[in-house]
Tab-separated table of C-alpha atoms and ligand atoms in Angstrom:
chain	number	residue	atom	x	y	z
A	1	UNK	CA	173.712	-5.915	47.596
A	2	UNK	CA	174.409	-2.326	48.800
A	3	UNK	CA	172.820	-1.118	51.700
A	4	UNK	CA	170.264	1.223	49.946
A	5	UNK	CA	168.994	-2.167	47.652
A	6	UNK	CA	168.700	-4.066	51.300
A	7	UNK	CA	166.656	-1.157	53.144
A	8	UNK	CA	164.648	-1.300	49.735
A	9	UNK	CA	163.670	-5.094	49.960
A	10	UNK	CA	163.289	-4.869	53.342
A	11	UNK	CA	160.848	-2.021	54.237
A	12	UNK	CA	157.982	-2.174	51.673
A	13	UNK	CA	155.337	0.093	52.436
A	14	UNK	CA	152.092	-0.538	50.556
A	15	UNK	CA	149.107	1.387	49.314
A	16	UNK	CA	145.793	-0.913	49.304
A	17	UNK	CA	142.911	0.251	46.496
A	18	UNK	CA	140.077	-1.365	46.264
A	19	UNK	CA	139.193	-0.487	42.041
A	20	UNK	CA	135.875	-2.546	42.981
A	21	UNK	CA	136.349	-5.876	43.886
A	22	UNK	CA	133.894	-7.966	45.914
A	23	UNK	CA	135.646	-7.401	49.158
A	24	UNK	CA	137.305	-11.127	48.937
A	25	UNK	CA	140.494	-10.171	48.229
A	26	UNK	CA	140.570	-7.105	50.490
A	27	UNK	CA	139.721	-9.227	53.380
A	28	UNK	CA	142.726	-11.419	52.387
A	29	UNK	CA	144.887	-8.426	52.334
A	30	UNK	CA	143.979	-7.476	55.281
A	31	UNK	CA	144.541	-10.959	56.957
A	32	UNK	CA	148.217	-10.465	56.100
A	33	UNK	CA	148.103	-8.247	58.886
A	34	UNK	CA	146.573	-10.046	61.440
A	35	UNK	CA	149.094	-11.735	63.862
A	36	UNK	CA	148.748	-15.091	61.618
A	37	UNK	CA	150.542	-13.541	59.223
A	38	UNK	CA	152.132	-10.923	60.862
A	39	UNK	CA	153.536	-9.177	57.291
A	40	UNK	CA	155.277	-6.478	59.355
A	41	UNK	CA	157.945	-9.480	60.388
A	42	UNK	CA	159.316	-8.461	56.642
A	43	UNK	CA	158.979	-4.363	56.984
A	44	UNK	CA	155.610	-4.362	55.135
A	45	UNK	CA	153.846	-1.577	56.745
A	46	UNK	CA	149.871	-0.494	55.062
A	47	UNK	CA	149.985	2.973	54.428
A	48	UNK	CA	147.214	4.561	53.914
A	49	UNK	CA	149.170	7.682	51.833
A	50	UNK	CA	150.189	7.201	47.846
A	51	UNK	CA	153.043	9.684	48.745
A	52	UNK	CA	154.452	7.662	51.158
A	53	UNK	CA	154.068	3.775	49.817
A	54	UNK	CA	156.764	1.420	47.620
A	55	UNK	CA	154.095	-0.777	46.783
A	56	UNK	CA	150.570	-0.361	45.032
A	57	UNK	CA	148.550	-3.189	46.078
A	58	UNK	CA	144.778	-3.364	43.237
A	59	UNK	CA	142.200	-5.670	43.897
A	60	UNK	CA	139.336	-5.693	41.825
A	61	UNK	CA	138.384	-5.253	37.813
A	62	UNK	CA	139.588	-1.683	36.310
A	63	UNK	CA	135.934	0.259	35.312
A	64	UNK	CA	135.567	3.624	33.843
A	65	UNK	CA	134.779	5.287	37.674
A	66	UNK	CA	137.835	3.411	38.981
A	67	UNK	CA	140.710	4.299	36.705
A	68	UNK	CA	140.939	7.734	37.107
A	69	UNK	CA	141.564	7.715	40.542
A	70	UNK	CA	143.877	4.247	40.125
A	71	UNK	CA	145.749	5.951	37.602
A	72	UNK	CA	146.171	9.444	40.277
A	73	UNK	CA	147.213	7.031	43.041
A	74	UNK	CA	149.847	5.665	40.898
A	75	UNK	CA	151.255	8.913	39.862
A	76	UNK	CA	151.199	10.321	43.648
A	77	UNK	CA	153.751	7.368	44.396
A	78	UNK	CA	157.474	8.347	44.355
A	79	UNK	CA	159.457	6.039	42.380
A	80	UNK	CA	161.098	3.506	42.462
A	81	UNK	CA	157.601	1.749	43.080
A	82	UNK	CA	155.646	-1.411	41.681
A	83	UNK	CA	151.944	-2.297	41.503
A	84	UNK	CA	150.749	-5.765	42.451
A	85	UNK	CA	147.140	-6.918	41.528
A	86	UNK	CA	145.782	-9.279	43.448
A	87	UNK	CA	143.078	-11.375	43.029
A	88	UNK	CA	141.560	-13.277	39.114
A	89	UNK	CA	139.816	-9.625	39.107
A	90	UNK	CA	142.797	-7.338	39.302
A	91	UNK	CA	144.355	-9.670	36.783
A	92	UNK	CA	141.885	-10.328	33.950
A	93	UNK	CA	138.308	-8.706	34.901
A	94	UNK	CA	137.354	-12.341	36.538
A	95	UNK	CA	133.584	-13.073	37.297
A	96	UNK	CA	133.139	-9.023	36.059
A	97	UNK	CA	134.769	-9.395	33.006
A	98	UNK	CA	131.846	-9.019	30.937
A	99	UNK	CA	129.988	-6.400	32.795
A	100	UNK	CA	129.605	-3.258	30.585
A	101	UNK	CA	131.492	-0.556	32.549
A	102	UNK	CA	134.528	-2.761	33.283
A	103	UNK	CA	137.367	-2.468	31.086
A	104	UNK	CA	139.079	-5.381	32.183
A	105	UNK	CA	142.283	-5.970	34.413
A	106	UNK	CA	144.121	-3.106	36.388
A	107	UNK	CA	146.698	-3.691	33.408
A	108	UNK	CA	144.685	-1.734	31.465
A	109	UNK	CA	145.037	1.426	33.014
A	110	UNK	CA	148.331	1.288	35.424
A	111	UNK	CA	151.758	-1.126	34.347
A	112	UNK	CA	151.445	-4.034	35.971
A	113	UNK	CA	154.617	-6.216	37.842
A	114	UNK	CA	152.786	-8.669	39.614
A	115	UNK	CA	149.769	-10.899	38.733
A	116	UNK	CA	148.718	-12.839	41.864
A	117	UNK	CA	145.634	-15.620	40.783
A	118	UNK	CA	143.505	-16.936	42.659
A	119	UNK	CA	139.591	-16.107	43.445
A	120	UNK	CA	139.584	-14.909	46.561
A	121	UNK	CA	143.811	-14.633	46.659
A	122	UNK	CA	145.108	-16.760	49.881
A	123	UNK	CA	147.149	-14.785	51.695
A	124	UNK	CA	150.394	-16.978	51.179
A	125	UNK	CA	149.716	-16.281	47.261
A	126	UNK	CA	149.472	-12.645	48.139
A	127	UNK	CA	152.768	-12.392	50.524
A	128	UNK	CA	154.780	-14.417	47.528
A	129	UNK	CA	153.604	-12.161	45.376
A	130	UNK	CA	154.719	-9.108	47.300
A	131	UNK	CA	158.020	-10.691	48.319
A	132	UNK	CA	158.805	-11.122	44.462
A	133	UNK	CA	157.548	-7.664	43.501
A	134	UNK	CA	160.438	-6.599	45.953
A	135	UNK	CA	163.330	-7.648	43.724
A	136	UNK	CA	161.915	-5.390	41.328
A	137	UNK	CA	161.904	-2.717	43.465
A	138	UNK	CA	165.956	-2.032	42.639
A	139	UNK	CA	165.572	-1.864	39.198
A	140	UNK	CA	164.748	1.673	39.864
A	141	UNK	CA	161.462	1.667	37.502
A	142	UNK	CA	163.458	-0.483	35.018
A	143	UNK	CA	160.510	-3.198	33.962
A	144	UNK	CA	161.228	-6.685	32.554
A	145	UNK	CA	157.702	-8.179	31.719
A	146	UNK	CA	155.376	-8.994	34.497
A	147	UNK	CA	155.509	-12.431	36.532
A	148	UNK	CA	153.517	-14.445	38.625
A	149	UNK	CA	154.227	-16.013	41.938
A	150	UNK	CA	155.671	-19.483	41.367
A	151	UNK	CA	157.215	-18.993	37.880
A	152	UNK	CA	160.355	-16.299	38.358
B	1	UNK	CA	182.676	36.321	73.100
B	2	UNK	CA	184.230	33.494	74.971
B	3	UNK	CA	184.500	30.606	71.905
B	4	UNK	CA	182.906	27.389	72.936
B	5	UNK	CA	185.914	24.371	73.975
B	6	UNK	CA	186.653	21.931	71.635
B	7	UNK	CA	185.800	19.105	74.082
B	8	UNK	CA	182.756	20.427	74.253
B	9	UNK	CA	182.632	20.739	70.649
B	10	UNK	CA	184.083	17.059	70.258
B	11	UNK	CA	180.361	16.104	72.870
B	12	UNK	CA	178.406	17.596	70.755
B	13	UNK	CA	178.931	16.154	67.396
B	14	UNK	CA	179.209	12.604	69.309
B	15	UNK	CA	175.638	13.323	70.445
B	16	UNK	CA	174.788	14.585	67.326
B	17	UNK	CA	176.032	11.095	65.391
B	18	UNK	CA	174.596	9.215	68.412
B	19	UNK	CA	171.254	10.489	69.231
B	20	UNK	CA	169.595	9.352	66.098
B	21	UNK	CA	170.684	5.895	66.633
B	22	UNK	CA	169.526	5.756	70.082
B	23	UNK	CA	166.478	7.398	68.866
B	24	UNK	CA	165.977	4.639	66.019
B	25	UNK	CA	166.669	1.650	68.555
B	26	UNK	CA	163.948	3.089	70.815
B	27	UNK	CA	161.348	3.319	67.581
B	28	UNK	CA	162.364	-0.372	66.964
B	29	UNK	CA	161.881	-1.112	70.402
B	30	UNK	CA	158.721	0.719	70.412
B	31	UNK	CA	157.347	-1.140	67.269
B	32	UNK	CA	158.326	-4.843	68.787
B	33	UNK	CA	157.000	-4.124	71.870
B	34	UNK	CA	153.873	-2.577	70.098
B	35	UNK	CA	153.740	-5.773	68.178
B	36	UNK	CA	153.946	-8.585	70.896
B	37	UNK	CA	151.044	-6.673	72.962
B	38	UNK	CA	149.098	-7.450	69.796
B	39	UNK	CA	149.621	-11.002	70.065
B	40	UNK	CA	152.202	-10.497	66.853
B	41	UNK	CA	155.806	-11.468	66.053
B	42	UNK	CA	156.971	-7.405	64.628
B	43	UNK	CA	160.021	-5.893	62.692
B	44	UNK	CA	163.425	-6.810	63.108
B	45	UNK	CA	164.584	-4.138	65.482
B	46	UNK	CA	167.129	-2.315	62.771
B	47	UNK	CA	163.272	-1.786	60.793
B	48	UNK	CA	163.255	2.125	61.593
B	49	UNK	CA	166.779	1.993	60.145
B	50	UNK	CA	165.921	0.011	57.098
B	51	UNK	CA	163.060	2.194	56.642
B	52	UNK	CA	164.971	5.929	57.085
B	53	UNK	CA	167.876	5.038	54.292
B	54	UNK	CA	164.602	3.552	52.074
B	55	UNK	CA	162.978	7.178	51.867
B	56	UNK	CA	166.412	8.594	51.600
B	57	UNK	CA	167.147	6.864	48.133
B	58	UNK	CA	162.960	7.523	47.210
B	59	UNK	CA	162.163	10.675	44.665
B	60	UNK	CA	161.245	13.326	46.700
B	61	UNK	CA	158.285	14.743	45.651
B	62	UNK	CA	157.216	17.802	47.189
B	63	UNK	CA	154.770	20.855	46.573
B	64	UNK	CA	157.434	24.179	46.909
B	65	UNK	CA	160.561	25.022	48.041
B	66	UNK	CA	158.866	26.762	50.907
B	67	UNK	CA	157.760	23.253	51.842
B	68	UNK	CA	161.368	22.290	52.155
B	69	UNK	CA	162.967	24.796	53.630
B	70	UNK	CA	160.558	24.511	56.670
B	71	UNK	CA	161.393	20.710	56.752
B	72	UNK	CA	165.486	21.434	56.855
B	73	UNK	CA	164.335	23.900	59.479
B	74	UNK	CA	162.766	21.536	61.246
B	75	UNK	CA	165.279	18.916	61.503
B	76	UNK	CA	168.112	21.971	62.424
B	77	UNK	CA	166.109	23.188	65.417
B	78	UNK	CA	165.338	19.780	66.824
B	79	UNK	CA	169.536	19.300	66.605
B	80	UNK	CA	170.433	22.549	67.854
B	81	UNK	CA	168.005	21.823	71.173
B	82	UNK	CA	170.325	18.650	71.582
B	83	UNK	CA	173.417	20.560	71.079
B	84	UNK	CA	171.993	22.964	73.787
B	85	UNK	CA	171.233	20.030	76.496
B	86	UNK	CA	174.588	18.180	75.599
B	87	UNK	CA	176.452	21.583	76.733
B	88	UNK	CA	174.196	21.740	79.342
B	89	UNK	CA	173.119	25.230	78.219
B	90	UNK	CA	170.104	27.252	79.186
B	91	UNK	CA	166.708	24.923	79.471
B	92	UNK	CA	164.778	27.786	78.763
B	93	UNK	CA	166.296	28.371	75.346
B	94	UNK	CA	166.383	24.766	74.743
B	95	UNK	CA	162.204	24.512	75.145
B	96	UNK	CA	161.798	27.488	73.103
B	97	UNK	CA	163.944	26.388	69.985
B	98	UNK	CA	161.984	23.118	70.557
B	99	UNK	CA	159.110	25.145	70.294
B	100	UNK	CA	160.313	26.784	67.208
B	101	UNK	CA	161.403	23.254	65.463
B	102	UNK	CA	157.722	22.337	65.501
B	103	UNK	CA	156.448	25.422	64.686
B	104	UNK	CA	158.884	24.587	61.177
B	105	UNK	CA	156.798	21.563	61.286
B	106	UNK	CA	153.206	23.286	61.674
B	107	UNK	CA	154.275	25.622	58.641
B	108	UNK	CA	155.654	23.063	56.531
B	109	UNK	CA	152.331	21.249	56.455
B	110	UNK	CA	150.315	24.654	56.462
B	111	UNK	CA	152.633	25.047	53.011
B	112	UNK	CA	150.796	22.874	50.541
B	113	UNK	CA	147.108	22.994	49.768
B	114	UNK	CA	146.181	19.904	51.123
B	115	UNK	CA	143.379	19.468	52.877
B	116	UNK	CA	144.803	16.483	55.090
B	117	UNK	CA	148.360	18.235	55.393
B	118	UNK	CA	146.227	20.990	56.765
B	119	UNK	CA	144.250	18.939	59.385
B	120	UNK	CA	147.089	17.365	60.634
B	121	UNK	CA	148.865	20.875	60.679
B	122	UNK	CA	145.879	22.365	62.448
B	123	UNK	CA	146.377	19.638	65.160
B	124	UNK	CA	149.874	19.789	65.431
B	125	UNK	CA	149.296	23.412	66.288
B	126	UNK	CA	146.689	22.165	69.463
B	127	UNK	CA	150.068	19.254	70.551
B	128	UNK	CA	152.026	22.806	70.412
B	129	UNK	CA	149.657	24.667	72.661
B	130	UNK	CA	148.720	21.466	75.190
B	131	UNK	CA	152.854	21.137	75.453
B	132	UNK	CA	154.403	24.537	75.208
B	133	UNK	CA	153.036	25.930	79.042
B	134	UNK	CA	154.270	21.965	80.590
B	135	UNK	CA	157.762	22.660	78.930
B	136	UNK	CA	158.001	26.313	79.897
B	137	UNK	CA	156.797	25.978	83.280
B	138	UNK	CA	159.015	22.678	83.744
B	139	UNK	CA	161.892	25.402	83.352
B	140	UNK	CA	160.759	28.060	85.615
B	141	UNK	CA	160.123	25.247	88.295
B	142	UNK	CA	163.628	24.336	87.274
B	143	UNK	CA	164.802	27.638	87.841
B	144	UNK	CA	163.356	27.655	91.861
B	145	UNK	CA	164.683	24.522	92.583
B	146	UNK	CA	168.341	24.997	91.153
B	147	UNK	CA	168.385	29.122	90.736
B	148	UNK	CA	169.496	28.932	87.539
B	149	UNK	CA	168.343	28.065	84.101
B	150	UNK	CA	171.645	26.140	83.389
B	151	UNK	CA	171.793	22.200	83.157
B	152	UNK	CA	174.580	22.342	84.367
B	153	UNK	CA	172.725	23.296	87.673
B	154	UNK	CA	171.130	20.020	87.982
B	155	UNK	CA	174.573	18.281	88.606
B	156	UNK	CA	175.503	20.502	91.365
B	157	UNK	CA	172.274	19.977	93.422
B	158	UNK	CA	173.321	17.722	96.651
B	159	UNK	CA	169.210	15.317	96.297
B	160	UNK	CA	168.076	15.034	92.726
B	161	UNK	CA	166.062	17.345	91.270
B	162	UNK	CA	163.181	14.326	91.343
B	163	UNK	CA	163.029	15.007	94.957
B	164	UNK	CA	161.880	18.091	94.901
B	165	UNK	CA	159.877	18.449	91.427
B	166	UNK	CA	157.999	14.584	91.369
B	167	UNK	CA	154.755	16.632	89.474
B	168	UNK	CA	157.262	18.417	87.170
B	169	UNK	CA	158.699	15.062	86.187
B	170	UNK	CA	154.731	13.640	85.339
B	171	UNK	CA	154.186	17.109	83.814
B	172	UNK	CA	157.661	16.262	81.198
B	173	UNK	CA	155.969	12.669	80.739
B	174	UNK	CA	152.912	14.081	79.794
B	175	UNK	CA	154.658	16.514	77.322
B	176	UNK	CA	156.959	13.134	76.382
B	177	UNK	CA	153.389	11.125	75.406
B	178	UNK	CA	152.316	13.934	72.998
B	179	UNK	CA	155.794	15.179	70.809
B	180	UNK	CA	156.048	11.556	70.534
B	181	UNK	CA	152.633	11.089	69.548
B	182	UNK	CA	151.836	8.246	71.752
B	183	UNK	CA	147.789	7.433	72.258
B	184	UNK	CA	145.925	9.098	73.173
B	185	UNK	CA	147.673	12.170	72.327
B	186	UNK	CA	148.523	11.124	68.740
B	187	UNK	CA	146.046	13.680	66.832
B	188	UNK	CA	148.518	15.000	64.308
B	189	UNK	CA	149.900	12.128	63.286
B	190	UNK	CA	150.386	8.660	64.035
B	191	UNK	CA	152.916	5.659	63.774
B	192	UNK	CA	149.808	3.117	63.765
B	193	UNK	CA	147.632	1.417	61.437
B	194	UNK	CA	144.416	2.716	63.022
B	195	UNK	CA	145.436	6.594	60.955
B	196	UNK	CA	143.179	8.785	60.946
B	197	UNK	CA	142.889	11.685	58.475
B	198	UNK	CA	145.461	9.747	56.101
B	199	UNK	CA	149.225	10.989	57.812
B	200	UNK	CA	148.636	14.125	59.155
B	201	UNK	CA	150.593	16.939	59.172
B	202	UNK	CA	153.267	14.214	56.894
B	203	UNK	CA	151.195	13.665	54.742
B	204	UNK	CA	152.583	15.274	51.843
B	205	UNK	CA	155.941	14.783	52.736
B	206	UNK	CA	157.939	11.756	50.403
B	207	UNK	CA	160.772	10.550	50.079
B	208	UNK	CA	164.239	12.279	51.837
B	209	UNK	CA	162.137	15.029	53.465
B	210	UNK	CA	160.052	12.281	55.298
B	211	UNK	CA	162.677	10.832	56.107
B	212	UNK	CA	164.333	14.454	57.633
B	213	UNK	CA	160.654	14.957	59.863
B	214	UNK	CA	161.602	10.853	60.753
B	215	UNK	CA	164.950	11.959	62.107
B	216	UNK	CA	164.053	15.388	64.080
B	217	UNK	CA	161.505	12.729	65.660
B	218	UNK	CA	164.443	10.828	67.208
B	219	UNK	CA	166.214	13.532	67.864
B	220	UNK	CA	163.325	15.057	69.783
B	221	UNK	CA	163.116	11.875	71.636
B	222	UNK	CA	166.633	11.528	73.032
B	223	UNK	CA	166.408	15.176	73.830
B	224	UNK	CA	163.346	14.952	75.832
B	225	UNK	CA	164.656	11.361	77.309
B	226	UNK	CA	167.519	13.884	78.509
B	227	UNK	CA	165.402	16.143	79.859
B	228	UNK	CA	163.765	13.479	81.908
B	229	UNK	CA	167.433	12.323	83.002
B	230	UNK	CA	168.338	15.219	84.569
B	231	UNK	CA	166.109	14.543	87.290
B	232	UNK	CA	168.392	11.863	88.559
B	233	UNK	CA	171.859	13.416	86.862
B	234	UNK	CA	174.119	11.646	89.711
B	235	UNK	CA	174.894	8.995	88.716
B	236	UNK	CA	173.663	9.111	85.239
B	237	UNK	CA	172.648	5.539	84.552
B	238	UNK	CA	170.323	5.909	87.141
B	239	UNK	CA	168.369	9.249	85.329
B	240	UNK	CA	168.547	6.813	81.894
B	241	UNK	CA	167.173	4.093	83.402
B	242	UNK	CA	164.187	6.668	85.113
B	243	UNK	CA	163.743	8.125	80.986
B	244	UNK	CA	163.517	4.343	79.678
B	245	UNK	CA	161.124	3.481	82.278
B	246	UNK	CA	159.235	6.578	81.448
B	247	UNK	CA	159.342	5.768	77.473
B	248	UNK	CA	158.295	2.319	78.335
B	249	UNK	CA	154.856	3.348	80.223
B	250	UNK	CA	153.978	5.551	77.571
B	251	UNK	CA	154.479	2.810	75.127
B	252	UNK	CA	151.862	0.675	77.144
B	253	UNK	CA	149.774	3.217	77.373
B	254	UNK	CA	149.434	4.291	73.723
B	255	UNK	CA	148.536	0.038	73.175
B	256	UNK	CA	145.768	0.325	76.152
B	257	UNK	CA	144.689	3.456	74.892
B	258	UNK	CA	142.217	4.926	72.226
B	259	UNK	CA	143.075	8.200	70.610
B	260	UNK	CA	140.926	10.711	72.153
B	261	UNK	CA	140.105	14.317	70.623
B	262	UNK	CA	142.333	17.533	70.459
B	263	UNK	CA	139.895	18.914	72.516
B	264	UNK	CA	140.277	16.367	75.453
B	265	UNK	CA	143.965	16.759	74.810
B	266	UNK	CA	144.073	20.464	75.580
B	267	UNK	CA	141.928	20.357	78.311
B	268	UNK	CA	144.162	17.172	80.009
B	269	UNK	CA	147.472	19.464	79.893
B	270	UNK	CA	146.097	22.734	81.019
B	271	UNK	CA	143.854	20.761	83.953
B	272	UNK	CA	146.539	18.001	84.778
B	273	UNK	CA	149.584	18.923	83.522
B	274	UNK	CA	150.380	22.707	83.967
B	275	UNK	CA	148.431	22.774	87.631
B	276	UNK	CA	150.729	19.939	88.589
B	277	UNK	CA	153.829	21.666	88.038
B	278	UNK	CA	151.952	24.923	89.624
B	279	UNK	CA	150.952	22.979	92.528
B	280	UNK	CA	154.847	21.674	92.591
B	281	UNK	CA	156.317	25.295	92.249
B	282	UNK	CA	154.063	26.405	95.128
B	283	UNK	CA	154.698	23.410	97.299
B	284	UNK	CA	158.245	24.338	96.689
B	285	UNK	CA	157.944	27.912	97.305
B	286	UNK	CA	156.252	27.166	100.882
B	287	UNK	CA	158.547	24.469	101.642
B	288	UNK	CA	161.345	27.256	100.759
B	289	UNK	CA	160.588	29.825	103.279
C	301	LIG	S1	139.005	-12.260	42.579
C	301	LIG	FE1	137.163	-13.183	43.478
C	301	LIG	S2	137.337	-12.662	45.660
C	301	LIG	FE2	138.751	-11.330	44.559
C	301	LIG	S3	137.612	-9.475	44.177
C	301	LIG	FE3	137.336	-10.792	42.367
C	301	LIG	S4	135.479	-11.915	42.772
C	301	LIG	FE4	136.109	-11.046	44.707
C-alpha cells in the first residue's frame, strides 16, 4: 500500500446530513463520537464542511425538499469520496417509505457505496460500515456495486 | 551586498525540512492530549501527518486563481519568517512578514463569495488586530533590553532576556493562544468539533491548498515556539523546554475554556496584553536609568 492509499484509509473525514430521518440514527452517529466509541482512534474526524470531508454520511429517506441540497453536498465534496447511508431509511425509505413526498432511499438521488441496516443503526454497524467504505476510498471514484457491512 | 554563508544557508533549509515535522508532532500531541482530557482514547500521534498527505492527493477545488495565489503566499511568508529567526535576523521584520502571511490568509478567504469564508475572514482580520500591537511591541521591548533588533542579540545578553521582559513573555503567550487558535481565542477558525460558522476563514479551501494553510500553521507554530525560546537562548534546551511548557498551558486552557467573542478578544489584548508589555518597557526604562 503506498503511503498516499494509507493516509487515505486512515484519516476519513466525514460530512453528517440528516435528509430527514427521525433523529435515531443521528443520535447513533453521534455516539461514535462519544469517548465509548471514540471514532477519532481511526482518524475519523466530523466535519461540518462538504469541501473538506472523504466521507458523506445520509441518514434518513431521500424526499423532494431533501435531494436538492443532498445532491449539492455531494458535488461540493472533492473526490476521491464515498457516501454511506445509514440507517433502514437511508437505505430503502423504511417506516417512510410510503409517505407521498419521499422518493425512497438516498440511492435515488446520490450513488450509493455503503448500505448500513438496521432501525435505529448501532453504532458498531455504523463504524463497520465506515471502515469498509474506506477501502473504497483508493479506487479513486472507481465503483464496484455497493456492499453491506458483513458481506465484502 | 554581502551574500548570505552557506552554513547558514545549509540551517535554514534544515529548519525549513524540520519545522513542519516538529510542528505536526505538536498538533498530534495537541489532539491526544485534547482527547484524554475528554475522557477519550484520540489519534495515533502521526494523525496530522496522515491527514496533510490525504488532502495533498484530494482534487483541489477552489473558486479563482486569486484564491490560490494568496494561499502559496501564505504558506511562503510563514517560511520566510522562519528563515528570518533561524539566521537570527531582524525580529522586527520577522513580525511584520508574519503579519503579512496572514494578511495572504485574510485575502484568500475575502477571495470567494462565501458568506462563511467571509465571516471567518472578517475574524481573522480582529486575531490580526488583537495580535499585531503584542508582536510589535514584544520587538521594541526587545530592542531596550538588547539594543538591537537582531536575534542574534539575545545570545549575547549575560541574564536571559526572561529576566528582564517576564510581561513580554505572557504578552508572546497571549499572541501564541490566538495564531494558534486555541480557546478562547479561536474565532476564525477552529481545530474542534464544537465549529462554529462551518470552518472559517478555510472554509472553502480543499484539497492541497488546505493542506498548504495546514502547513504555514506549523510553521507559524515552531516560529512563534522560537520566539518564546529566545527568552532563555543559553542553553537552548532550557528556552525549548520554557516554549513546550508554554504550548502545553495553552492546550489546557483551550479544553477548560469556552470560545468567547471577537469582541472580548480585542478588548483582552489591548487591556492585558499590550499594557503588560508597556508596563514591562517602562519598568525597564526606570530600572535603566
Ligand atoms: S432507520 Fe429508524 S431510527 Fe433511523 S432514521 Fe429511520 S426511522 Fe429513524
Amino acid at each position: 500500500m503506498g503511503l498516499l492509499s494509507l493516509a487515505r484509509v486512515r484519516s476519513p473525514w466525514l460530512l453528517h446530513f440528516d435528509c430527514g430521518s427521525c433523529n435515531g440514527c443521528d443520535i447513533e452517529i453521534l455516539a461514535c463520537l462519544t469517548p465509548v466509541y471514540d471514532v477519532e482512534r481511526f482518524g475519523i474526524v466530523n466535519m461540518g464542511n462538504p469541501k473538506h470531508a472523504d466521507l458523506l454520511v445520509v441518514t434518513g429517506p431521500a424526499n423532494r425538499r431533501s435531494a436538492r441540497v443532498l445532491e449539492n453536498l455531494y458535488e461540493q465534496m472533492p473526490r476521491p469520496k464515498i457516501v454511506v447511508a445509514v440507517g433502514a431509511c437511508a437505505c430503502s425509505g423504511g417506516v417512510f417509505h410510503a409517505c407521498p413526498n419521499v422518493l425512497g432511499g438516498v440511492d435515488k438521488v446520490v450513488p450509493v457505496d455503503i448500505y448500513v441496516p438496521g432501525c435505529a443503526a448501532r453504532p458498531e454497524a455504523i463504524i463497520d460500515g465506515i471502515v469498509l467504505g474506506l477501502g473504497r476510498l483508493n479506487g479513486n471514484g472507481k465503483r464496484d456495486g455497493a456492499a453491506a457491512p458483513g458481506q465484502s | 551586498m554581502n551574500s548570505i554563508p552557506f552554513d547558514t544557508l545549509l540551517k535554514v533549509a534544515l529548519a525549513l525540512v524540520l519545522a513542519p515535522i516538529c510542528g505536526g508532532l505538536l498538533t498530534g500531541l495537541d489532539r491526544i492530549l485534547t482527547a484524554r482530557l475528554q475522557g477519550r482514547l484520540g489519534p495515533p500521534l502521526l494523525q496530522p501527518f496522515f491527514d496533510l498527505i490525504k488532502l495533498f492527493g484530494k482534487e483541489p477545488i477552489t473558486s479563482n486563481r486569486l484564491q490560490r495565489a494568496f494561499i502559496w503566499g501564505h504558506l511562503a511568508m510563514t517560511m520566510t519568517s522562519l528563515g528570518l529567526l533561524v539566521m537570527l535576523d531582524d525580529l522586527l521584520a520577522l513580525t511584520i512578514i508574519l503579519g503579512f502571511a496572514s494578511v495572504c490568509l485574510v485575502l484568500a478567504g475575502f477571495a470567494v463569495r462565501s458568506p462563511y469564508s467571509y465571516f471567518g475572514a472578517q475574524r481573522e482580520l480582529m486575531v490580526l488586530l488583537s495580535c499585531e500591537p503584542i508582536l510589535l511591541l514584544f520587538a521594541i521591548a526587545y530592542y531596550l533590553d538588547t539594543g538591537s533588533f537582531l536575534a542574534s542579540s539575545a545570545l549575547a545578553l549575560k541574564t536571559p532576556l526572561l529576566a528582564a521582559l517576564p510581561l513580554a513573555y505572557l504578552g508572546l503567550v497571549v499572541a501564541l493562544a490566538m495564531k494558534t487558535r486555541k480557546s478562547p481565542f479561536d474565532v476564525s477558525t477552529s481545530h474542534h468539533a464544537h465549529q462554529e460558522l462551518v470552518k472559517g476563514v478555510t472554509t472553502e479551501l480543499s484539497g492541497r491548498y488546505l493542506a498548504m494553510a495546514e502547513l504555514a500553521q506549523w510553521y507559524e507554530l515552531t516560529v512563534l515556539l522560537g520566539l518564546i525560546a529566545l527568552f532563555w537562548p543559553r542553553p537552548l534546551w532550557v528556552g525549548v523546554l520554557l516554549a513546550l511548557v508554554s504550548y502545553l498551558a495553552l492546550i489546557l486552557l483551550d479544553n477548560a475554556s469556552a470560545r468567547l467573542t471577537w469582541r472580548w478578544m480585542v478588548r483582552t489584548s489591548w487591556s492585558v496584553a499590550v499594557s503588560a508589555i508597556v508596563l514591562n518597557m517602562i519598568g525597564l526604562y526606570i530600572l535603566r536609568r
